[in-house]
Amino acid sequence: MKFSRRSKVGSAIPTASMADISFLLLVFFMVSTVFVRYRGIPVKLPEAEKIEKLEMRRHVTSIWIGTNGVINIDDQTLGLDQVGPLIHAKLLANPRLIISLKADGAADFGVVSDVLQELRKAEALRVNFSTLRERSPEGM
Amino acid sequence: MADIAFLLLIFFLVTTTMNQDKGLSLHLPPVSETVEVQAKNILNVWINAADDIAFFERDELSIVPFGNLMGEVTARLTANDKLIVSLKAERGATYRMFVDVLDELKLAGATRISIAEPESGTR
């Protein structure tokens, strides 16, 4: 028997459509990705200079406090007495919870203080007062 | 074609900024925790309902204009490095004023800041 030494069939992977396939995958993942993002209520945040960035967004839970003292967590308007249990449940699910307090600059500090006391009772002690960056006049 | 599309893609990836949360971080004390602190190591900063700032030291209340706040706090911190700043705002004070004062305290270099609960009554 005789075998031919080399097969004459050329082997090549067609790469012309590679870009199309990668784009298709890209678009698929872009479309199918869902960001959990709560909209909250519109607040005018106060401004501060000595601010820190909040890393690790998934540990952060935001509490919105509006001008009229309305408290909003995860797009739900809550009464003051509901804040503690909800935050405590969140803290049990994630012990590294950081509370981002997004209160309106014109809000009454009394309401903010009430929420802070609820947080203390719920043992959620890492709090960040959300602010905007202030342009300092001295250029510090 | 693909090159241009990738270039656009990378351009938008780089220029997109996720708005990151930022603000003044603070560690609240637990409810059960009560620490005895010598009175001389506490600087009481009060904000009243009309957004005036005052220091309460040695049973004396002295009003501090907002512009002088940072300098006054820095001076007291350099005089006593064990100083704890206790910030108390009355109900009716605006949250903006509270944040401004907290910012000034942090700018002055105060690391030990406590937020006192306001009394329910008006003073």
PDB file of N, CA and C in Angstrom, chain A residues 2-42:
ATOM      1  N   LYS A   2       0.293   2.224  -0.567  1.00  0.00           N
ATOM      2  CA  LYS A   2       1.071   3.447  -0.680  1.00  0.00           C
ATOM      3  C   LYS A   2       0.311   4.628  -0.069  1.00  0.00           C
ATOM      4  N   PHE A   3       0.987   5.325   0.759  1.00  0.00           N
ATOM      5  CA  PHE A   3       0.348   6.508   1.353  1.00  0.00           C
ATOM      6  C   PHE A   3       1.001   7.754   0.800  1.00  0.00           C
ATOM      7  N   SER A   4       0.190   8.706   0.578  1.00  0.00           N
ATOM      8  CA  SER A   4       0.812   9.953   0.135  1.00  0.00           C
ATOM      9  C   SER A   4       1.430  10.627   1.351  1.00  0.00           C
ATOM     10  N   ARG A   5       2.590  11.214   1.184  1.00  0.00           N
ATOM     11  CA  ARG A   5       3.322  11.803   2.301  1.00  0.00           C
ATOM     12  C   ARG A   5       2.580  12.976   2.940  1.00  0.00           C
ATOM     13  N   ARG A   6       2.133  13.815   2.093  1.00  0.00           N
ATOM     14  CA  ARG A   6       1.458  14.983   2.637  1.00  0.00           C
ATOM     15  C   ARG A   6       0.046  15.081   2.095  1.00  0.00           C
ATOM     16  N   SER A   7      -0.827  15.434   2.971  1.00  0.00           N
ATOM     17  CA  SER A   7      -2.179  15.615   2.472  1.00  0.00           C
ATOM     18  C   SER A   7      -2.233  16.952   1.755  1.00  0.00           C
ATOM     19  N   LYS A   8      -2.977  16.989   0.747  1.00  0.00           N
ATOM     20  CA  LYS A   8      -3.002  18.213  -0.041  1.00  0.00           C
ATOM     21  C   LYS A   8      -4.105  19.165   0.402  1.00  0.00           C
ATOM     22  N   VAL A   9      -4.831  18.713   1.443  1.00  0.00           N
ATOM     23  CA  VAL A   9      -5.908  19.571   1.920  1.00  0.00           C
ATOM     24  C   VAL A   9      -5.310  20.673   2.812  1.00  0.00           C
ATOM     25  N   GLY A  10      -5.520  21.871   2.430  1.00  0.00           N
ATOM     26  CA  GLY A  10      -5.003  22.973   3.247  1.00  0.00           C
ATOM     27  C   GLY A  10      -5.894  23.198   4.454  1.00  0.00           C
ATOM     28  N   SER A  11      -5.263  23.461   5.585  1.00  0.00           N
ATOM     29  CA  SER A  11      -6.068  23.706   6.789  1.00  0.00           C
ATOM     30  C   SER A  11      -5.874  25.147   7.239  1.00  0.00           C
ATOM     31  N   ALA A  12      -6.959  25.846   7.377  1.00  0.00           N
ATOM     32  CA  ALA A  12      -6.886  27.225   7.828  1.00  0.00           C
ATOM     33  C   ALA A  12      -8.173  27.573   8.555  1.00  0.00           C
ATOM     34  N   ILE A  13      -8.045  28.306   9.637  1.00  0.00           N
ATOM     35  CA  ILE A  13      -9.245  28.753  10.333  1.00  0.00           C
ATOM     36  C   ILE A  13      -9.639  30.091   9.736  1.00  0.00           C
ATOM     37  N   PRO A  14     -10.850  30.204   9.314  1.00  0.00           N
ATOM     38  CA  PRO A  14     -11.248  31.496   8.735  1.00  0.00           C
ATOM     39  C   PRO A  14     -11.346  32.565   9.817  1.00  0.00           C
ATOM     40  N   THR A  15     -10.569  33.594   9.711  1.00  0.00           N
ATOM     41  CA  THR A  15     -10.539  34.638  10.737  1.00  0.00           C
ATOM     42  C   THR A  15     -11.217  35.912  10.279  1.00  0.00           C
ATOM     43  N   ALA A  16     -11.777  35.872   9.107  1.00  0.00           N
ATOM     44  CA  ALA A  16     -12.372  37.104   8.601  1.00  0.00           C
ATOM     45  C   ALA A  16     -13.569  37.532   9.436  1.00  0.00           C
ATOM     46  N   SER A  17     -14.310  36.565   9.960  1.00  0.00           N
ATOM     47  CA  SER A  17     -15.512  36.906  10.715  1.00  0.00           C
ATOM     48  C   SER A  17     -15.259  37.008  12.225  1.00  0.00           C
ATOM     49  N   MET A  18     -13.995  36.911  12.606  1.00  0.00           N
ATOM     50  CA  MET A  18     -13.629  36.965  14.026  1.00  0.00           C
ATOM     51  C   MET A  18     -14.128  38.246  14.696  1.00  0.00           C
ATOM     52  N   ALA A  19     -13.912  39.374  14.035  1.00  0.00           N
ATOM     53  CA  ALA A  19     -14.324  40.652  14.616  1.00  0.00           C
ATOM     54  C   ALA A  19     -15.829  40.693  14.806  1.00  0.00           C
ATOM     55  N   ASP A  20     -16.538  40.152  13.815  1.00  0.00           N
ATOM     56  CA  ASP A  20     -17.995  40.127  13.929  1.00  0.00           C
ATOM     57  C   ASP A  20     -18.431  39.325  15.144  1.00  0.00           C
ATOM     58  N   ILE A  21     -17.795  38.187  15.320  1.00  0.00           N
ATOM     59  CA  ILE A  21     -18.170  37.317  16.445  1.00  0.00           C
ATOM     60  C   ILE A  21     -17.868  38.002  17.773  1.00  0.00           C
ATOM     61  N   SER A  22     -16.681  38.634  17.839  1.00  0.00           N
ATOM     62  CA  SER A  22     -16.326  39.278  19.101  1.00  0.00           C
ATOM     63  C   SER A  22     -17.264  40.445  19.392  1.00  0.00           C
ATOM     64  N   PHE A  23     -17.642  41.175  18.350  1.00  0.00           N
ATOM     65  CA  PHE A  23     -18.601  42.268  18.561  1.00  0.00           C
ATOM     66  C   PHE A  23     -19.939  41.750  19.035  1.00  0.00           C
ATOM     67  N   LEU A  24     -20.333  40.639  18.436  1.00  0.00           N
ATOM     68  CA  LEU A  24     -21.606  40.047  18.811  1.00  0.00           C
ATOM     69  C   LEU A  24     -21.590  39.668  20.295  1.00  0.00           C
ATOM     70  N   LEU A  25     -20.491  39.035  20.709  1.00  0.00           N
ATOM     71  CA  LEU A  25     -20.356  38.661  22.120  1.00  0.00           C
ATOM     72  C   LEU A  25     -20.381  39.899  23.016  1.00  0.00           C
ATOM     73  N   LEU A  26     -19.616  40.916  22.583  1.00  0.00           N
ATOM     74  CA  LEU A  26     -19.530  42.151  23.347  1.00  0.00           C
ATOM     75  C   LEU A  26     -20.904  42.770  23.530  1.00  0.00           C
ATOM     76  N   VAL A  27     -21.639  42.876  22.438  1.00  0.00           N
ATOM     77  CA  VAL A  27     -22.971  43.476  22.486  1.00  0.00           C
ATOM     78  C   VAL A  27     -23.887  42.624  23.365  1.00  0.00           C
ATOM     79  N   PHE A  28     -23.756  41.321  23.241  1.00  0.00           N
ATOM     80  CA  PHE A  28     -24.591  40.434  24.061  1.00  0.00           C
ATOM     81  C   PHE A  28     -24.350  40.672  25.548  1.00  0.00           C
ATOM     82  N   PHE A  29     -23.069  40.744  25.933  1.00  0.00           N
ATOM     83  CA  PHE A  29     -22.782  40.930  27.359  1.00  0.00           C
ATOM     84  C   PHE A  29     -23.168  42.330  27.830  1.00  0.00           C
ATOM     85  N   MET A  30     -22.991  43.318  26.934  1.00  0.00           N
ATOM     86  CA  MET A  30     -23.391  44.678  27.300  1.00  0.00           C
ATOM     87  C   MET A  30     -24.881  44.742  27.571  1.00  0.00           C
ATOM     88  N   VAL A  31     -25.641  44.069  26.711  1.00  0.00           N
ATOM     89  CA  VAL A  31     -27.096  44.141  26.834  1.00  0.00           C
ATOM     90  C   VAL A  31     -27.577  43.328  28.035  1.00  0.00           C
ATOM     91  N   SER A  32     -26.929  42.206  28.276  1.00  0.00           N
ATOM     92  CA  SER A  32     -27.450  41.320  29.313  1.00  0.00           C
ATOM     93  C   SER A  32     -26.945  41.678  30.706  1.00  0.00           C
ATOM     94  N   THR A  33     -26.000  42.638  30.814  1.00  0.00           N
ATOM     95  CA  THR A  33     -25.519  43.037  32.136  1.00  0.00           C
ATOM     96  C   THR A  33     -26.527  43.967  32.795  1.00  0.00           C
ATOM     97  N   VAL A  34     -26.843  43.685  34.017  1.00  0.00           N
ATOM     98  CA  VAL A  34     -27.788  44.525  34.757  1.00  0.00           C
ATOM     99  C   VAL A  34     -27.052  45.148  35.931  1.00  0.00           C
ATOM    100  N   PHE A  35     -27.083  46.442  35.996  1.00  0.00           N
ATOM    101  CA  PHE A  35     -26.508  47.127  37.149  1.00  0.00           C
ATOM    102  C   PHE A  35     -27.603  47.362  38.169  1.00  0.00           C
ATOM    103  N   VAL A  36     -27.342  46.983  39.401  1.00  0.00           N
ATOM    104  CA  VAL A  36     -28.277  47.325  40.463  1.00  0.00           C
ATOM    105  C   VAL A  36     -27.954  48.739  40.897  1.00  0.00           C
ATOM    106  N   ARG A  37     -28.836  49.612  40.610  1.00  0.00           N
ATOM    107  CA  ARG A  37     -28.559  51.006  40.876  1.00  0.00           C
ATOM    108  C   ARG A  37     -29.847  51.638  41.369  1.00  0.00           C
ATOM    109  N   TYR A  38     -29.809  52.136  42.573  1.00  0.00           N
ATOM    110  CA  TYR A  38     -31.010  52.773  43.092  1.00  0.00           C
ATOM    111  C   TYR A  38     -30.955  54.254  42.784  1.00  0.00           C
ATOM    112  N   ARG A  39     -32.096  54.750  42.444  1.00  0.00           N
ATOM    113  CA  ARG A  39     -32.116  56.136  41.998  1.00  0.00           C
ATOM    114  C   ARG A  39     -32.257  57.105  43.161  1.00  0.00           C
ATOM    115  N   GLY A  40     -32.936  56.674  44.213  1.00  0.00           N
ATOM    116  CA  GLY A  40     -33.082  57.536  45.369  1.00  0.00           C
ATOM    117  C   GLY A  40     -34.009  58.697  45.092  1.00  0.00           C
ATOM    118  N   ILE A  41     -33.868  59.718  45.902  1.00  0.00           N
ATOM    119  CA  ILE A  41     -34.671  60.907  45.691  1.00  0.00           C
ATOM    120  C   ILE A  41     -33.707  62.042  45.378  1.00  0.00           C
ATOM    121  N   PRO A  42     -34.156  63.030  44.635  1.00  0.00           N
ATOM    122  CA  PRO A  42     -33.233  64.106  44.276  1.00  0.00           C
ATOM    123  C   PRO A  42     -32.814  64.919  45.488  1.00  0.00           C
TER     124      PRO A  42
END
